[in-house]
Coordinates of C-alpha atoms (C1' of nucleotides) in Angstrom, one line a residue:
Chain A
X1 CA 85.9 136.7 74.3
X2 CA 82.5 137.2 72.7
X3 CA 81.8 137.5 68.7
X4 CA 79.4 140.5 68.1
X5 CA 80.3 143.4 66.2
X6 CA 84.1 144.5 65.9
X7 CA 83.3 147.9 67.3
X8 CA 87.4 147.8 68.2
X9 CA 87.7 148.0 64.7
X10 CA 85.4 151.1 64.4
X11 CA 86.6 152.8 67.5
X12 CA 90.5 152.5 66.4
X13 CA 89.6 153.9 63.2
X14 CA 88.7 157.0 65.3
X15 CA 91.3 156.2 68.0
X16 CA 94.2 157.8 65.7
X17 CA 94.3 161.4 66.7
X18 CA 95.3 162.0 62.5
X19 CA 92.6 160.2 61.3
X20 CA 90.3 161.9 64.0
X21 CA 91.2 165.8 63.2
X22 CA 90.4 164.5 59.4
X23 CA 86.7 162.7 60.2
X24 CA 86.0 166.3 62.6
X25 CA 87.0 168.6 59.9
X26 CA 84.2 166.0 57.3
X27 CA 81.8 167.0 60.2
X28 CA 81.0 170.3 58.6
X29 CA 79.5 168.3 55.6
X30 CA 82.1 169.3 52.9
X31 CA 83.8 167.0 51.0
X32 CA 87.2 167.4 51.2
X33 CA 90.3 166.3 49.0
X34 CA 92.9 164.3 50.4
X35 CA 95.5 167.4 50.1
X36 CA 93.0 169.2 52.4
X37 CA 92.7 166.6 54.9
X38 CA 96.5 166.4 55.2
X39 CA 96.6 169.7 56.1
X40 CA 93.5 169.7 58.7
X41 CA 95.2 166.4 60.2
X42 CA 98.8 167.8 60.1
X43 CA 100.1 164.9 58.5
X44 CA 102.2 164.4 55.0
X45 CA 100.3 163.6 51.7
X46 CA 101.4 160.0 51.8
X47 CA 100.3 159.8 55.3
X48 CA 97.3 161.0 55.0
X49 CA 96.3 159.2 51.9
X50 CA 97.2 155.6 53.9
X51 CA 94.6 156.8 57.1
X52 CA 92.3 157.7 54.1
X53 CA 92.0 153.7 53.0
X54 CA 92.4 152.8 55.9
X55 CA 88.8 155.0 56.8
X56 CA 87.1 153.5 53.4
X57 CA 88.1 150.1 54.2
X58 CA 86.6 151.0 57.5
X59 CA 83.1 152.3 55.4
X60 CA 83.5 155.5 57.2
X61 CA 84.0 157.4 54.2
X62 CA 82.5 157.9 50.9
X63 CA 84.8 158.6 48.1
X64 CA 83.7 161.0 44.9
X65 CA 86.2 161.4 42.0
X66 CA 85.8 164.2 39.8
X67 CA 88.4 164.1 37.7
X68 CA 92.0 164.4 38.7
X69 CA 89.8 165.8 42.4
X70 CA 88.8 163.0 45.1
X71 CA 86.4 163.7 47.6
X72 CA 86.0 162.7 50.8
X73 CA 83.2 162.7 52.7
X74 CA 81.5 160.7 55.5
X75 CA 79.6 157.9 54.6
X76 CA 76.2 158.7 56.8
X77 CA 74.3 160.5 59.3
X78 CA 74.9 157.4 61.7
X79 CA 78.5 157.8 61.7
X80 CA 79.0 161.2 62.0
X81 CA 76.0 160.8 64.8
X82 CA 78.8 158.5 66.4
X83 CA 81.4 161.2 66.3
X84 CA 79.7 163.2 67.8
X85 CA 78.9 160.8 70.5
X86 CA 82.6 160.3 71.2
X87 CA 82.4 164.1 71.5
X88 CA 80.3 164.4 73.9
X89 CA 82.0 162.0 76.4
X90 CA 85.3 163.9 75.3
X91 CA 83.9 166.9 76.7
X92 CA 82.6 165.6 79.8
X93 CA 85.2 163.6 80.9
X94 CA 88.1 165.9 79.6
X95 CA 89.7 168.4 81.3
X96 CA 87.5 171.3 82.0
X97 CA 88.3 174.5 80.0
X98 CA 88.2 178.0 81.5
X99 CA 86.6 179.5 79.3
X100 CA 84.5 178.0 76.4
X101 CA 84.8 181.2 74.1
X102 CA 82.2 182.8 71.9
X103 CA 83.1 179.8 68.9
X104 CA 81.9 177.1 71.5
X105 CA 78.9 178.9 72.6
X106 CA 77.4 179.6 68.9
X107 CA 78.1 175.6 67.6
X108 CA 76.1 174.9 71.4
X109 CA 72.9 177.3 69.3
X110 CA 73.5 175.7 66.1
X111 CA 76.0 174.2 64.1
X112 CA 76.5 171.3 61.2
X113 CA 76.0 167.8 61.9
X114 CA 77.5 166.3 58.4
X115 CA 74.6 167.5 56.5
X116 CA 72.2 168.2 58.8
X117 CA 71.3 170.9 61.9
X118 CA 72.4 170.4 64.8
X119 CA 72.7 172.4 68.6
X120 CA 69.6 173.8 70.9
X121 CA 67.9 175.2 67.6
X122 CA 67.8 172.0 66.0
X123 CA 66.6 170.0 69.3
X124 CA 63.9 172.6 69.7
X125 CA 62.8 172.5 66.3
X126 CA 62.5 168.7 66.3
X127 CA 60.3 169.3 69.4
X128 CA 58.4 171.7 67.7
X129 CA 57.6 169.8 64.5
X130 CA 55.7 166.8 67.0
X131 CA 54.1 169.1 68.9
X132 CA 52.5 170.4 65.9
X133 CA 51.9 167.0 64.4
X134 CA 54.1 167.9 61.3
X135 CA 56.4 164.7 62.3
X136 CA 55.0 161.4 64.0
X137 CA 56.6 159.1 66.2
X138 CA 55.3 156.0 65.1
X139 CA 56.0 151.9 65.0
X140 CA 59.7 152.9 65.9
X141 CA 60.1 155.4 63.6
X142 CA 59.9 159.0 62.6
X143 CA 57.1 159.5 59.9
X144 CA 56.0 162.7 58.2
X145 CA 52.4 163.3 58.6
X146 CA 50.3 164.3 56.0
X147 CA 49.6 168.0 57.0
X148 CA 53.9 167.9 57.3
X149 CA 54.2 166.6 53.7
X150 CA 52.0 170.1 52.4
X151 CA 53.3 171.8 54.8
X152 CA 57.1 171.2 53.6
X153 CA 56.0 171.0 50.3
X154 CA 54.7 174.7 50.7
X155 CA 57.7 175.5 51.8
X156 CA 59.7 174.5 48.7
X157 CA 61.4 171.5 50.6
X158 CA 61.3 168.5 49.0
X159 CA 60.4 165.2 51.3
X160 CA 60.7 162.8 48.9
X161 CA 63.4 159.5 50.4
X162 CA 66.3 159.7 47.8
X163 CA 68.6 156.2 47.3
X164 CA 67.6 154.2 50.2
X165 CA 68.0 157.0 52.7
X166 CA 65.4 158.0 54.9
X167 CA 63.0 161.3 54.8
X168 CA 63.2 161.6 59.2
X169 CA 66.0 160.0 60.8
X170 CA 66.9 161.0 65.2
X171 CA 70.4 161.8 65.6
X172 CA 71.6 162.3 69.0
X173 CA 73.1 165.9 69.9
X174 CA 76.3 166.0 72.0
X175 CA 75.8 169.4 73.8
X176 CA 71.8 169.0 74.4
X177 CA 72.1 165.3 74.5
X178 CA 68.5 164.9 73.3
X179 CA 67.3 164.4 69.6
X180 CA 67.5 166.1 66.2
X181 CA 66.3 165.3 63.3
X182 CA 68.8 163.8 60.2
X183 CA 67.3 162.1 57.5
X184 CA 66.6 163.8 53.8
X185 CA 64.2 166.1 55.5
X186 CA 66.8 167.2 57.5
X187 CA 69.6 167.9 55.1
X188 CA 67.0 169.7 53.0
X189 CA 65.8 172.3 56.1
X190 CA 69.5 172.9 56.5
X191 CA 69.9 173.5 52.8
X192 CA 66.9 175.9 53.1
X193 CA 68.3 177.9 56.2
X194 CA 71.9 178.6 54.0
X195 CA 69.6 179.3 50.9
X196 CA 67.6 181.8 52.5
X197 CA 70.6 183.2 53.8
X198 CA 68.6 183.2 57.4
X199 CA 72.6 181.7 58.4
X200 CA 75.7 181.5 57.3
X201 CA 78.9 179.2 57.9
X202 CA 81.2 180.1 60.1
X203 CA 84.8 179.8 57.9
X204 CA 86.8 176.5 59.2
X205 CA 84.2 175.7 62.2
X206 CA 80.8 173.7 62.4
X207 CA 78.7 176.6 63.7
X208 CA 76.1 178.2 62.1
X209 CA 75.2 181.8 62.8
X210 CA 71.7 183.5 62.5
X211 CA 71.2 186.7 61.6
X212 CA 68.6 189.1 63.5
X213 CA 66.3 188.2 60.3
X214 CA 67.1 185.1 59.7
X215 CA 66.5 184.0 63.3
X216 CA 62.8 185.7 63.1
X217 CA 62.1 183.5 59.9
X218 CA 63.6 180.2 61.3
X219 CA 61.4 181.0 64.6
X220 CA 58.2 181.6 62.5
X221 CA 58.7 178.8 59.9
X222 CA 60.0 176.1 62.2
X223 CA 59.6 177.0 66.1
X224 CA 56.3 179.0 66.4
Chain B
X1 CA 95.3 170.6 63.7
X2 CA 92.6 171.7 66.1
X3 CA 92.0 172.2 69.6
X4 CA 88.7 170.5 71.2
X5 CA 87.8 167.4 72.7
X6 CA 90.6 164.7 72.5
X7 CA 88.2 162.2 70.8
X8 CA 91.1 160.1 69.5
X9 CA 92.0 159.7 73.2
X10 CA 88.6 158.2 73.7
X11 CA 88.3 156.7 70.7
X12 CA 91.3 154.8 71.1
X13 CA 90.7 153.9 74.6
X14 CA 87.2 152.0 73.0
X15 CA 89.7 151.0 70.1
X16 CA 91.6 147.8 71.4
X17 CA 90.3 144.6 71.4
X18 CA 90.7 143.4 75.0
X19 CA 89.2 146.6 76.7
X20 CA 86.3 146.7 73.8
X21 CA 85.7 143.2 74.8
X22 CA 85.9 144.8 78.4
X23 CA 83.1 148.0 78.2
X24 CA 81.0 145.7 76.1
X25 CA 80.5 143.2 79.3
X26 CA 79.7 146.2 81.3
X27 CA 76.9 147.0 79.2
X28 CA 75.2 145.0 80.6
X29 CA 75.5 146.9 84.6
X30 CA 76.9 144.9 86.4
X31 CA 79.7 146.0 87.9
X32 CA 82.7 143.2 87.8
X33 CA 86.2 142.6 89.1
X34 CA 89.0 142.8 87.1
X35 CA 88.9 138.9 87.0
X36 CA 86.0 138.7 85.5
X37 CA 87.0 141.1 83.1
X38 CA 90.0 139.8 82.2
X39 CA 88.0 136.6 81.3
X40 CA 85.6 138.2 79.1
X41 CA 88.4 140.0 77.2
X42 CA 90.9 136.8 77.4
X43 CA 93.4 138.1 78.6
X44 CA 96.0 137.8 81.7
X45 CA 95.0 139.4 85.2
X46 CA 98.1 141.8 84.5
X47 CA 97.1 143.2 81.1
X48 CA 93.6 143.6 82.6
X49 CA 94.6 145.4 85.1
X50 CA 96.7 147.5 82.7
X51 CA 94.1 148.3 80.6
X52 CA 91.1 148.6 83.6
X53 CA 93.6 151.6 84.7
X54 CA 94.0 153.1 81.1
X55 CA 90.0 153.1 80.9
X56 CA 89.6 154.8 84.6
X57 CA 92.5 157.2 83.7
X58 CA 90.2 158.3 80.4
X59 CA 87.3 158.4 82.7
X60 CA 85.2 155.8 81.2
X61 CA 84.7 153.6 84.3
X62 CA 84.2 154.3 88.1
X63 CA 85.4 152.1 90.6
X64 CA 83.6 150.9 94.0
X65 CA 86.0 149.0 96.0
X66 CA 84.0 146.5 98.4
X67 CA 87.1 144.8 100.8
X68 CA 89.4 143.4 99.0
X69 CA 86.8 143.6 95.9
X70 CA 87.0 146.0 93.3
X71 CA 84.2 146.2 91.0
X72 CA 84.5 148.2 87.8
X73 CA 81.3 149.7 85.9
X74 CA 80.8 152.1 83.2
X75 CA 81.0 155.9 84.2
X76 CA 78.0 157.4 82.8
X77 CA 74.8 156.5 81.0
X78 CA 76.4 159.0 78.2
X79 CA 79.3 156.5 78.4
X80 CA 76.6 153.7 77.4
X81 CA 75.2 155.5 74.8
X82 CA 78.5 156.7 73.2
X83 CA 79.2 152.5 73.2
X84 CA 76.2 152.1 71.7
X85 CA 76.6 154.6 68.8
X86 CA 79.7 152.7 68.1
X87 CA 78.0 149.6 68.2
X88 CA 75.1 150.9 65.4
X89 CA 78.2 151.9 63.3
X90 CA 80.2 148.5 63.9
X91 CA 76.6 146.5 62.8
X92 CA 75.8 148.4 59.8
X93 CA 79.4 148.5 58.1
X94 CA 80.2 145.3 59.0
X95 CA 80.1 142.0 57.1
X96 CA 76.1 141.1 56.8
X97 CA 75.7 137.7 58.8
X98 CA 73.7 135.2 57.4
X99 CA 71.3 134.3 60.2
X100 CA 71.0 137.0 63.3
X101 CA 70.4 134.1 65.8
X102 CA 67.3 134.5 68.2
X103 CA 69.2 136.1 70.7
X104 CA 70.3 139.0 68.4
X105 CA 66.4 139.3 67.9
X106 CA 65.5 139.1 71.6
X107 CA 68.4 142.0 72.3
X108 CA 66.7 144.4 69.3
X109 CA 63.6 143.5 71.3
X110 CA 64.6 144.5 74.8
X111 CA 68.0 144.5 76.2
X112 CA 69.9 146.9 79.0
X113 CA 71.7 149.5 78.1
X114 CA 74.2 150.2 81.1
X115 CA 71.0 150.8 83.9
X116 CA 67.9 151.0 81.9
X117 CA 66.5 149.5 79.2
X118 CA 67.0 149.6 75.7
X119 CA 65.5 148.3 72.1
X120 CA 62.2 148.4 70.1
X121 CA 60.4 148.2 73.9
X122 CA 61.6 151.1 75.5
X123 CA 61.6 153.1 72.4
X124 CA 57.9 152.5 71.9
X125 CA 57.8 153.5 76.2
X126 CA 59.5 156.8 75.4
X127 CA 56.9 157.8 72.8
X128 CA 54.1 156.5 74.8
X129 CA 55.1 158.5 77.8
X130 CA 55.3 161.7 75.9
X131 CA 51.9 160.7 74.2
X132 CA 50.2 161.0 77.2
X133 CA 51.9 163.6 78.4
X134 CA 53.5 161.9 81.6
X135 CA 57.3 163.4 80.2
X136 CA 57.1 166.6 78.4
X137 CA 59.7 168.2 76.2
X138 CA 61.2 171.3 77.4
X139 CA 64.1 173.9 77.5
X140 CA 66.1 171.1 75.7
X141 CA 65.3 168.9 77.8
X142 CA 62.9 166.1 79.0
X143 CA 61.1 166.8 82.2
X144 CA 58.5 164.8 84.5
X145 CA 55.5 166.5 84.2
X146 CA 53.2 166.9 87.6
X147 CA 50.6 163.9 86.3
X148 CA 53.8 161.8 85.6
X149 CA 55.0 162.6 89.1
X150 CA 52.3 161.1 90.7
X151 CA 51.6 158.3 88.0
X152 CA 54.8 157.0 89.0
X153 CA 54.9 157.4 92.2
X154 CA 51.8 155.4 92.6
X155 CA 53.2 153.3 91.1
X156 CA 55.9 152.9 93.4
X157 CA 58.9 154.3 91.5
X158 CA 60.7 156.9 92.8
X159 CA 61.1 160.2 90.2
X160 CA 63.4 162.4 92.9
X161 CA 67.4 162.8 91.6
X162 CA 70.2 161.2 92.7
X163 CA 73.9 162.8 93.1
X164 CA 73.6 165.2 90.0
X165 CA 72.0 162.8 87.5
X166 CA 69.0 164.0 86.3
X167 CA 65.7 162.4 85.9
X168 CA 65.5 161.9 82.6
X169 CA 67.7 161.7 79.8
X170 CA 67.4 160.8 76.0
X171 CA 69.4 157.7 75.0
X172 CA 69.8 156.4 71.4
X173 CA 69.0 153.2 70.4
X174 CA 71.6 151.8 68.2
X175 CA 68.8 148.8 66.9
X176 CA 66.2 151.3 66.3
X177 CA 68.1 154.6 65.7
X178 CA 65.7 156.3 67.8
X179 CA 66.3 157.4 71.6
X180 CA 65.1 155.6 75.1
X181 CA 64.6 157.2 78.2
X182 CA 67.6 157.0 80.7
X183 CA 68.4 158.6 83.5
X184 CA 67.3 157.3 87.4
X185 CA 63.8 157.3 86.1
X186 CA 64.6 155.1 82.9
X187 CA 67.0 152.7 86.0
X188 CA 64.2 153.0 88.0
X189 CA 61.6 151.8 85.5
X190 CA 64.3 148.8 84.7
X191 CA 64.4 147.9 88.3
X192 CA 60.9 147.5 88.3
X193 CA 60.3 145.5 85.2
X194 CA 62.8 142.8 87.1
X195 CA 61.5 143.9 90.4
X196 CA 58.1 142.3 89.3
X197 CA 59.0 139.6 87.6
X198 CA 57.9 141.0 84.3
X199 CA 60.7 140.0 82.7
X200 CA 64.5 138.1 83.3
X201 CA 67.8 139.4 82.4
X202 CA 69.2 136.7 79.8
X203 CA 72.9 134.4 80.9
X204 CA 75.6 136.4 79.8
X205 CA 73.7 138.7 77.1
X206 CA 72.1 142.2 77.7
X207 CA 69.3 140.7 76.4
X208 CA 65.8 141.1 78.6
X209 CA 63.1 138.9 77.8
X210 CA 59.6 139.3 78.8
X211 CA 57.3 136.3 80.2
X212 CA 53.6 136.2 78.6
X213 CA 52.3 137.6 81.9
X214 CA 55.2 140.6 82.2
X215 CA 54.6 141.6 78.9
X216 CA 51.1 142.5 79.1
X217 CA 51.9 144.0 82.4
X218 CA 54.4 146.2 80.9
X219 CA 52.5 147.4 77.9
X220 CA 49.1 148.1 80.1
X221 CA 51.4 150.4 82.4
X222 CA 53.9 151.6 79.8
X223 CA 52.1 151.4 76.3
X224 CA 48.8 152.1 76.8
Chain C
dG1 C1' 100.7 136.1 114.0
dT2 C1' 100.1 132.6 109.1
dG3 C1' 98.4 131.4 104.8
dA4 C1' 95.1 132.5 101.1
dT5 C1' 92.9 135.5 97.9
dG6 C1' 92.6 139.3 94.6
dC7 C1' 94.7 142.6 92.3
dT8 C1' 98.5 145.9 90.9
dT9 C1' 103.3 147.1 89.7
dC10 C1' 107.6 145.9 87.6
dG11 C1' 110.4 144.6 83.9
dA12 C1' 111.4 142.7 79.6
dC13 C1' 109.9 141.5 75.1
dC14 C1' 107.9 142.2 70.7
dG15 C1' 105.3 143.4 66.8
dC16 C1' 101.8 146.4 64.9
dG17 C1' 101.0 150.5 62.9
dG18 C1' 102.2 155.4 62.0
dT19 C1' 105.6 158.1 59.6
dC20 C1' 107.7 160.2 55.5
dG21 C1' 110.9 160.5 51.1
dA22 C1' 111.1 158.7 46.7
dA23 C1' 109.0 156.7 43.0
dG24 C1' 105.0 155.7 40.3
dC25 C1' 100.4 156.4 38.3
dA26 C1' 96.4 159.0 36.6
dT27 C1' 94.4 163.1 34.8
dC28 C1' 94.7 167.5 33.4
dA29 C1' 96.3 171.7 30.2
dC30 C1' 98.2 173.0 26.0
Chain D
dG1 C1' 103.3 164.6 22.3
dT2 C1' 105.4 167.6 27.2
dG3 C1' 105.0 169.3 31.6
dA4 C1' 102.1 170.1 35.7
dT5 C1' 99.0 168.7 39.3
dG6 C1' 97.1 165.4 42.7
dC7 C1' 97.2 161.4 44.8
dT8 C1' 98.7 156.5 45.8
dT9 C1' 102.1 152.9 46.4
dC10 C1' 106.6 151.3 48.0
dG11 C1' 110.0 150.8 51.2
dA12 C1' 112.5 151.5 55.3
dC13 C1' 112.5 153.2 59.9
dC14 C1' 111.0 153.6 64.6
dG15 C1' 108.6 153.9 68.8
dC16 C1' 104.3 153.3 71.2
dG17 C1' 101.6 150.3 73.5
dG18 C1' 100.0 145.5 74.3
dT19 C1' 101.6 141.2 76.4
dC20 C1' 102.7 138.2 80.3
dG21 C1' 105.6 136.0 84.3
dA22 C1' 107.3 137.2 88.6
dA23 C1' 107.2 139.9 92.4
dG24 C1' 104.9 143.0 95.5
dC25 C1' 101.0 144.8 98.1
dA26 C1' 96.4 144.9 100.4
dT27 C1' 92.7 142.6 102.6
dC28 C1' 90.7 138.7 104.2
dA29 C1' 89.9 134.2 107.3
dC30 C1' 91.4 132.1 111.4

DNA sequence: GTGATGCTTCGACCGCGGTCGAAGCATCAC
DNA sequence: GTGATGCTTCGACCGCGGTCGAAGCATCAC
């Protein structure tokens, strides 16, 4: 018996294997209507819509209405960085597949993390962006340097903090199981990579696929 | 519906009162019998002994049986780190408490986190290390340079790996929201800092507190 | 061998929470 | 206004899983 946070609570939210298909399929950053997570979760309308208060009460979700439309989306980096800590000891203590498939090896390179990149290329870039004193670790935090701020600026990426968020946040990455970088910054390099069209979604799956081109100019900009 | 990792099954396994009760004590280690355990979670010896079996099933614990002792510990350092991304979500949705209490700020401080240490100290350690170039990033991964081979070693703490677990691992820190170094470097470095005195392990809490003396030791071999 | 200790297994109980059909409510189009 | 769409609430059902006492099993001390 100890008092403490009610990480019970938290962890049975995730425990319920509808409510867990639904919180996966928010992974990919889109908000989603309740309809849609019924379908992702396999569950009935009404069933779906109970896990879905259930998840607010919870303050996993965020909820947007627009309109007769109500989107659902995660509530933050930090808990989707918990999924995909539960993930990551899924994988390793689950049974071993034969073969991981070409899907599984592509979200390993890159994929979504809620709104941010995640995968090898995200871990490297985060690396990267020390190295060259772009980002600072610094009084327990991630800090953008000066020569980062022109440096994203020249880029056309906005690093300004929006609504209490932070511009550099770590998230931890369940394949690599090292760092990348969440926060506004980011969400806003991820937006930049789709913009570009250096990657594109895959349909219904985290991963995110470079082209030939699009590699090069992620390399040059964020890993040279 | 989706294939994947069964994160509901681990989820769920976290998810129940009396075996969160159960993982949390663990945090802190120590391996302990399922007495002890059913203590901490208040309940009976047989609904321990249940749920201990449930948690070994999901692979979450390991089990070293001394005689007619069994101890139970956490699996993994990965297991740790999923508890404490739970624990980061658990604190920051949960009801605000009016005071902390000083133990909550000792444990943001310095606590342990399974076998090596945790909070604002050892993520201030991480970033010192890779300052000076003792730990480098690399290949996705965090590797002992050749300096920090021999800056341990002279200091007495033994870098080789042990039965598959690598050297050195990244960790997050659910007080900070930035990693720590685990690993059997990261438990070695632990053992140490109680090895010497520097600090004491605090009466049922993870916390770890530093005397005046330990903690200028610490930060003129770790900080600096 | 005998008795003690530590834990697991068995069996029975029970209630929490997931489930969906039907009804209700809100917003839309026209 | 009327009908359609999208979702939630209500109500009833049901079964999974948590619970513990009693019994059983394994290891210890002597």
């Amino acid at each position: 018996m100890r008092e403490g946070p009610d990480i019970a609570r938290i962890a049975s939210l995730v425990g319920d294997p509808a409510r867990a298909n639904m919180l996966n399929a928010l992974m990919g950053g889109t908000a989603l209507t309740a309809s849609e997570l019924a379908l992702e979760a396999g569950v009935s309308l009404p069933t779906a819509s109970s896990h879905l208060s259930k998840l607010m009460e919870g303050g996993l979700l965020t909820l947007a209405s627009q309109g007769r439309h109500r989107y659902y989306g995660l509530a933050s980096a930090q808990v989707a960085g918990m999924i995909e800590a539960i993930i990551g000891v899924a994988e390793a203590v689950g049974p071993k597949r034969v073969r991981p498939g070409p899907r599984d090896a592509a979200m390993r390179v890159a994929r979504v993390c809620y709104d941010h990149l995640a995968g090898e290329q995200a871990v490297a870039m985060l690396d990267r962006l020390f190295d060259r004193k772009l980002l600072l670790r610094e009084d327990n935090e991630i800090r953008l340097s000066p020569s980062g701020a022109s440096h994203f600026s020249a880029l056309g990426i906005d690093t300004h903090a929006k609504a209490r968020r932070p511009v550099c946040r770590a998230c931890l990455d369940w394949s690599v199981r090292r760092s990348h970088l969440a926060g506004t910054l980011g969400a806003a390099i991820l937006d930049k990579i789709i913009a570009e069209k250096w990657a594109r979604r895959e349909k219904d799956s985290r991963a995110v696929v470079f082209s030939p081109t699009g590699r090069q100019a992620f390399e040059r900009v964020f890993l040279s």
